Amino acid sequence: MPAPAISVSGLHCRLAGRPVLQDISFEIAAGEFVSVIGPNGAGKSTLVKCLNGVLRDWVGRIELAGLEVRTGSQREIARRAAYVPQFRGGSATFLVQEFLMMSRYARQGPFSAPGRSDLEAIDKALALTDTTHLRQRSLDALSGGESQKVYIAAALAQETPILLLDEPITFLDPRYQHEVNLLLKRLNREGGLTVVSVSHDINSAVLSSHRILGLKAGRLVFLDRIEALMRPEQLAAIFDTEFLFVAHPESGQPLVVPRH
């Protein structure tokens, strides 16, 4: 049986002395698309930051593609998982191509000049995200949707088997939400990337994922396939609210709408 892409066992994390994650254990297979859902404050972003080694103040065991995160260097982690943080805008003045080159640090030697493999990885990442036309643009001149696709391109330029994203479509308009969702599904289905994506949009998660991981008050309360999630009692247990269900007009997939 192949080793999981991500393995978490007995994870506990505290921030500012407050427990945020408690006794989290799960495995994600290579090539899976798993969305992380839950109410505000459930610990979703904290979980992804623990997986990527951004946060180190935790106990337990996390493995990424066979590497134990606790003992791995940031360079070793960056060769296994790329991280796309929440998009909040910014004023960085780097050109897009310069920004993508920075993401190649884990593949380069100290003080080494960019090589052919670096340039090829950047070209491929720009092509995959349909951002080649932006390569000579400054980051601070991009729209929110363009910026998010460039951040995903930078993650792809790392050439990792795992992609971790924290609310990748938040703050985007419907067009770019749709484009980013399609891009992530294509990277997973056609490129074979293991994708873990934090989402506040239940419908987006349902339409994109193989499985859903649900957090509530820092605890793992759900990890299963879509059909097990889309039940009134299950969603109510995670979010403490009632949902109305409708069928997708093309696929028939159950979706949720607010109750007025």
PDB file of C-alpha atoms in Angstrom, residues 80-251:
ATOM      1  CA  ARG A  80       7.559  18.628  -0.753  1.00  0.00           C
ATOM      2  CA  ALA A  81       4.777  21.165  -0.186  1.00  0.00           C
ATOM      3  CA  ALA A  82       4.057  24.597  -1.609  1.00  0.00           C
ATOM      4  CA  TYR A  83       1.904  27.012   0.383  1.00  0.00           C
ATOM      5  CA  VAL A  84      -0.439  29.698  -0.933  1.00  0.00           C
ATOM      6  CA  PRO A  85      -1.473  31.977   1.969  1.00  0.00           C
ATOM      7  CA  GLN A  86      -4.684  33.940   2.249  1.00  0.00           C
ATOM      8  CA  PHE A  87      -4.694  36.757  -0.302  1.00  0.00           C
ATOM      9  CA  ARG A  88      -5.022  40.140   1.352  1.00  0.00           C
ATOM     10  CA  GLY A  89      -3.509  42.362  -1.317  1.00  0.00           C
ATOM     11  CA  GLY A  90      -0.196  44.119  -0.949  1.00  0.00           C
ATOM     12  CA  SER A  91       2.253  46.558  -2.428  1.00  0.00           C
ATOM     13  CA  ALA A  92       5.240  44.370  -3.379  1.00  0.00           C
ATOM     14  CA  THR A  93       7.079  45.905  -6.307  1.00  0.00           C
ATOM     15  CA  PHE A  94       8.741  42.748  -7.632  1.00  0.00           C
ATOM     16  CA  LEU A  95       8.079  41.776 -11.203  1.00  0.00           C
ATOM     17  CA  VAL A  96       6.056  38.592 -11.562  1.00  0.00           C
ATOM     18  CA  GLN A  97       9.014  36.724 -13.022  1.00  0.00           C
ATOM     19  CA  GLU A  98      11.239  37.863 -10.144  1.00  0.00           C
ATOM     20  CA  PHE A  99       8.638  36.718  -7.638  1.00  0.00           C
ATOM     21  CA  LEU A 100       8.417  33.276  -9.208  1.00  0.00           C
ATOM     22  CA  MET A 101      12.197  32.970  -9.238  1.00  0.00           C
ATOM     23  CA  MET A 102      12.225  33.526  -5.463  1.00  0.00           C
ATOM     24  CA  SER A 103      10.030  30.442  -5.083  1.00  0.00           C
ATOM     25  CA  ARG A 104      12.844  28.365  -6.601  1.00  0.00           C
ATOM     26  CA  TYR A 105      15.107  28.842  -3.577  1.00  0.00           C
ATOM     27  CA  ALA A 106      14.659  25.264  -2.384  1.00  0.00           C
ATOM     28  CA  ARG A 107      15.901  23.997  -5.750  1.00  0.00           C
ATOM     29  CA  GLN A 108      18.944  26.277  -5.979  1.00  0.00           C
ATOM     30  CA  GLY A 109      22.308  26.193  -4.288  1.00  0.00           C
ATOM     31  CA  PRO A 110      23.490  29.095  -2.104  1.00  0.00           C
ATOM     32  CA  PHE A 111      24.306  32.176  -4.191  1.00  0.00           C
ATOM     33  CA  SER A 112      23.744  30.226  -7.420  1.00  0.00           C
ATOM     34  CA  ALA A 113      22.509  31.947 -10.553  1.00  0.00           C
ATOM     35  CA  PRO A 114      19.213  30.777 -12.070  1.00  0.00           C
ATOM     36  CA  GLY A 115      19.707  27.812 -14.349  1.00  0.00           C
ATOM     37  CA  ARG A 116      17.780  26.365 -17.261  1.00  0.00           C
ATOM     38  CA  SER A 117      15.668  24.178 -14.941  1.00  0.00           C
ATOM     39  CA  ASP A 118      14.603  27.278 -12.983  1.00  0.00           C
ATOM     40  CA  LEU A 119      13.565  29.152 -16.105  1.00  0.00           C
ATOM     41  CA  GLU A 120      11.731  26.111 -17.472  1.00  0.00           C
ATOM     42  CA  ALA A 121       9.855  25.650 -14.187  1.00  0.00           C
ATOM     43  CA  ILE A 122       8.770  29.299 -14.232  1.00  0.00           C
ATOM     44  CA  ASP A 123       7.667  29.114 -17.872  1.00  0.00           C
ATOM     45  CA  LYS A 124       5.621  25.999 -17.118  1.00  0.00           C
ATOM     46  CA  ALA A 125       4.004  27.519 -14.003  1.00  0.00           C
ATOM     47  CA  LEU A 126       3.030  30.677 -15.888  1.00  0.00           C
ATOM     48  CA  ALA A 127       1.563  28.629 -18.733  1.00  0.00           C
ATOM     49  CA  LEU A 128      -0.424  26.378 -16.395  1.00  0.00           C
ATOM     50  CA  THR A 129      -1.990  29.376 -14.656  1.00  0.00           C
ATOM     51  CA  ASP A 130      -2.505  31.392 -17.871  1.00  0.00           C
ATOM     52  CA  THR A 131      -0.357  34.234 -16.510  1.00  0.00           C
ATOM     53  CA  THR A 132       2.491  34.270 -19.052  1.00  0.00           C
ATOM     54  CA  HIS A 133       1.336  37.689 -20.253  1.00  0.00           C
ATOM     55  CA  LEU A 134       1.877  39.057 -16.731  1.00  0.00           C
ATOM     56  CA  ARG A 135       5.525  38.020 -16.310  1.00  0.00           C
ATOM     57  CA  GLN A 136       6.939  41.540 -16.763  1.00  0.00           C
ATOM     58  CA  ARG A 137       4.214  43.227 -14.710  1.00  0.00           C
ATOM     59  CA  SER A 138       4.794  44.463 -11.179  1.00  0.00           C
ATOM     60  CA  LEU A 139       2.913  42.599  -8.463  1.00  0.00           C
ATOM     61  CA  ASP A 140       1.457  45.829  -7.134  1.00  0.00           C
ATOM     62  CA  ALA A 141      -0.085  46.551 -10.567  1.00  0.00           C
ATOM     63  CA  LEU A 142      -2.142  43.347 -10.676  1.00  0.00           C
ATOM     64  CA  SER A 143      -5.805  42.899  -9.863  1.00  0.00           C
ATOM     65  CA  GLY A 144      -6.797  40.647  -6.977  1.00  0.00           C
ATOM     66  CA  GLY A 145      -7.627  37.756  -9.292  1.00  0.00           C
ATOM     67  CA  GLU A 146      -4.419  38.155 -11.283  1.00  0.00           C
ATOM     68  CA  SER A 147      -2.398  38.273  -8.075  1.00  0.00           C
ATOM     69  CA  GLN A 148      -3.948  35.097  -6.726  1.00  0.00           C
ATOM     70  CA  LYS A 149      -3.183  33.212  -9.934  1.00  0.00           C
ATOM     71  CA  VAL A 150       0.409  34.491  -9.794  1.00  0.00           C
ATOM     72  CA  TYR A 151       0.723  33.277  -6.179  1.00  0.00           C
ATOM     73  CA  ILE A 152      -0.468  29.855  -7.318  1.00  0.00           C
ATOM     74  CA  ALA A 153       2.037  30.013 -10.194  1.00  0.00           C
ATOM     75  CA  ALA A 154       4.812  30.710  -7.674  1.00  0.00           C
ATOM     76  CA  ALA A 155       3.731  27.655  -5.701  1.00  0.00           C
ATOM     77  CA  LEU A 156       3.776  25.525  -8.852  1.00  0.00           C
ATOM     78  CA  ALA A 157       7.250  26.783  -9.697  1.00  0.00           C
ATOM     79  CA  GLN A 158       8.468  25.055  -6.527  1.00  0.00           C
ATOM     80  CA  GLU A 159       7.714  21.738  -8.261  1.00  0.00           C
ATOM     81  CA  THR A 160       6.281  20.002  -5.211  1.00  0.00           C
ATOM     82  CA  PRO A 161       3.892  17.035  -5.071  1.00  0.00           C
ATOM     83  CA  ILE A 162       1.692  18.768  -2.479  1.00  0.00           C
ATOM     84  CA  LEU A 163      -0.161  22.086  -2.745  1.00  0.00           C
ATOM     85  CA  LEU A 164      -1.536  23.732   0.417  1.00  0.00           C
ATOM     86  CA  LEU A 165      -3.892  26.697   0.056  1.00  0.00           C
ATOM     87  CA  ASP A 166      -5.544  28.931   2.637  1.00  0.00           C
ATOM     88  CA  GLU A 167      -8.865  30.281   1.326  1.00  0.00           C
ATOM     89  CA  PRO A 168      -7.695  30.671  -2.287  1.00  0.00           C
ATOM     90  CA  ILE A 169     -10.922  32.243  -3.606  1.00  0.00           C
ATOM     91  CA  THR A 170     -11.756  34.574  -0.711  1.00  0.00           C
ATOM     92  CA  PHE A 171     -11.947  38.264  -1.792  1.00  0.00           C
ATOM     93  CA  LEU A 172     -12.149  37.309  -5.488  1.00  0.00           C
ATOM     94  CA  ASP A 173     -14.984  38.223  -7.817  1.00  0.00           C
ATOM     95  CA  PRO A 174     -17.100  35.417  -9.357  1.00  0.00           C
ATOM     96  CA  ARG A 175     -15.015  35.266 -12.552  1.00  0.00           C
ATOM     97  CA  TYR A 176     -11.747  34.692 -10.739  1.00  0.00           C
ATOM     98  CA  GLN A 177     -13.351  32.373  -8.188  1.00  0.00           C
ATOM     99  CA  HIS A 178     -14.441  30.213 -11.110  1.00  0.00           C
ATOM    100  CA  GLU A 179     -11.035  30.397 -12.834  1.00  0.00           C
ATOM    101  CA  VAL A 180      -9.104  29.511  -9.665  1.00  0.00           C
ATOM    102  CA  ASN A 181     -11.457  26.627  -8.853  1.00  0.00           C
ATOM    103  CA  LEU A 182     -11.082  25.203 -12.368  1.00  0.00           C
ATOM    104  CA  LEU A 183      -7.310  25.637 -12.199  1.00  0.00           C
ATOM    105  CA  LEU A 184      -7.008  23.764  -8.899  1.00  0.00           C
ATOM    106  CA  LYS A 185      -9.203  20.913 -10.129  1.00  0.00           C
ATOM    107  CA  ARG A 186      -7.123  20.635 -13.305  1.00  0.00           C
ATOM    108  CA  LEU A 187      -3.850  20.616 -11.361  1.00  0.00           C
ATOM    109  CA  ASN A 188      -5.229  17.817  -9.219  1.00  0.00           C
ATOM    110  CA  ARG A 189      -6.975  15.717 -11.887  1.00  0.00           C
ATOM    111  CA  GLU A 190      -4.477  16.149 -14.718  1.00  0.00           C
ATOM    112  CA  GLY A 191      -1.275  17.077 -12.898  1.00  0.00           C
ATOM    113  CA  GLY A 192      -1.643  14.595 -10.053  1.00  0.00           C
ATOM    114  CA  LEU A 193      -0.990  17.161  -7.331  1.00  0.00           C
ATOM    115  CA  THR A 194      -2.204  16.439  -3.822  1.00  0.00           C
ATOM    116  CA  VAL A 195      -4.303  19.490  -2.900  1.00  0.00           C
ATOM    117  CA  VAL A 196      -5.376  20.608   0.565  1.00  0.00           C
ATOM    118  CA  SER A 197      -7.456  23.769   0.456  1.00  0.00           C
ATOM    119  CA  VAL A 198      -9.095  25.723   3.271  1.00  0.00           C
ATOM    120  CA  SER A 199     -12.517  26.971   2.181  1.00  0.00           C
ATOM    121  CA  HIS A 200     -15.401  28.955   3.649  1.00  0.00           C
ATOM    122  CA  ASP A 201     -17.456  28.135   0.550  1.00  0.00           C
ATOM    123  CA  ILE A 202     -19.142  24.779   1.128  1.00  0.00           C
ATOM    124  CA  ASN A 203     -20.396  24.552  -2.453  1.00  0.00           C
ATOM    125  CA  SER A 204     -16.970  25.226  -3.909  1.00  0.00           C
ATOM    126  CA  ALA A 205     -15.475  22.571  -1.640  1.00  0.00           C
ATOM    127  CA  VAL A 206     -18.136  20.050  -2.608  1.00  0.00           C
ATOM    128  CA  LEU A 207     -17.685  20.619  -6.339  1.00  0.00           C
ATOM    129  CA  SER A 208     -13.881  20.387  -6.213  1.00  0.00           C
ATOM    130  CA  SER A 209     -12.919  17.789  -3.614  1.00  0.00           C
ATOM    131  CA  HIS A 210     -12.630  14.056  -3.217  1.00  0.00           C
ATOM    132  CA  ARG A 211     -13.051  14.326   0.558  1.00  0.00           C
ATOM    133  CA  ILE A 212     -13.909  16.991   3.107  1.00  0.00           C
ATOM    134  CA  LEU A 213     -12.115  17.529   6.414  1.00  0.00           C
ATOM    135  CA  GLY A 214     -14.274  19.324   8.959  1.00  0.00           C
ATOM    136  CA  LEU A 215     -12.941  21.161  12.008  1.00  0.00           C
ATOM    137  CA  LYS A 216     -14.930  22.564  14.903  1.00  0.00           C
ATOM    138  CA  ALA A 217     -13.469  24.229  18.000  1.00  0.00           C
ATOM    139  CA  GLY A 218     -10.038  22.885  17.118  1.00  0.00           C
ATOM    140  CA  ARG A 219     -11.102  19.259  16.789  1.00  0.00           C
ATOM    141  CA  LEU A 220     -11.499  16.984  13.803  1.00  0.00           C
ATOM    142  CA  VAL A 221     -15.235  16.257  13.556  1.00  0.00           C
ATOM    143  CA  PHE A 222     -15.553  15.027   9.979  1.00  0.00           C
ATOM    144  CA  LEU A 223     -13.378  13.374   7.328  1.00  0.00           C
ATOM    145  CA  ASP A 224     -15.250  11.592   4.577  1.00  0.00           C
ATOM    146  CA  ARG A 225     -16.484  11.822   1.011  1.00  0.00           C
ATOM    147  CA  ILE A 226     -18.945  14.426  -0.275  1.00  0.00           C
ATOM    148  CA  GLU A 227     -22.068  12.291  -0.056  1.00  0.00           C
ATOM    149  CA  ALA A 228     -21.541  11.772   3.672  1.00  0.00           C
ATOM    150  CA  LEU A 229     -21.209  15.514   4.246  1.00  0.00           C
ATOM    151  CA  MET A 230     -24.245  16.726   2.330  1.00  0.00           C
ATOM    152  CA  ARG A 231     -26.827  15.759   4.903  1.00  0.00           C
ATOM    153  CA  PRO A 232     -28.751  18.302   6.976  1.00  0.00           C
ATOM    154  CA  GLU A 233     -27.780  16.772  10.311  1.00  0.00           C
ATOM    155  CA  GLN A 234     -24.083  16.543   9.397  1.00  0.00           C
ATOM    156  CA  LEU A 235     -23.677  20.149   8.251  1.00  0.00           C
ATOM    157  CA  ALA A 236     -25.740  21.391  11.188  1.00  0.00           C
ATOM    158  CA  ALA A 237     -23.420  19.530  13.562  1.00  0.00           C
ATOM    159  CA  ILE A 238     -20.358  21.266  12.073  1.00  0.00           C
ATOM    160  CA  PHE A 239     -21.734  24.802  11.684  1.00  0.00           C
ATOM    161  CA  ASP A 240     -24.518  24.948  14.293  1.00  0.00           C
ATOM    162  CA  THR A 241     -26.940  26.267  11.692  1.00  0.00           C
ATOM    163  CA  GLU A 242     -29.545  24.883   9.307  1.00  0.00           C
ATOM    164  CA  PHE A 243     -29.093  24.680   5.555  1.00  0.00           C
ATOM    165  CA  LEU A 244     -31.426  24.344   2.602  1.00  0.00           C
ATOM    166  CA  PHE A 245     -30.390  21.912  -0.126  1.00  0.00           C
ATOM    167  CA  VAL A 246     -30.784  22.324  -3.879  1.00  0.00           C
ATOM    168  CA  ALA A 247     -29.586  20.221  -6.800  1.00  0.00           C
ATOM    169  CA  HIS A 248     -26.951  21.513  -9.197  1.00  0.00           C
ATOM    170  CA  PRO A 249     -28.803  22.181 -12.487  1.00  0.00           C
ATOM    171  CA  GLU A 250     -26.280  20.189 -14.563  1.00  0.00           C
ATOM    172  CA  SER A 251     -24.787  17.466 -12.372  1.00  0.00           C
TER     173      SER A 251
END
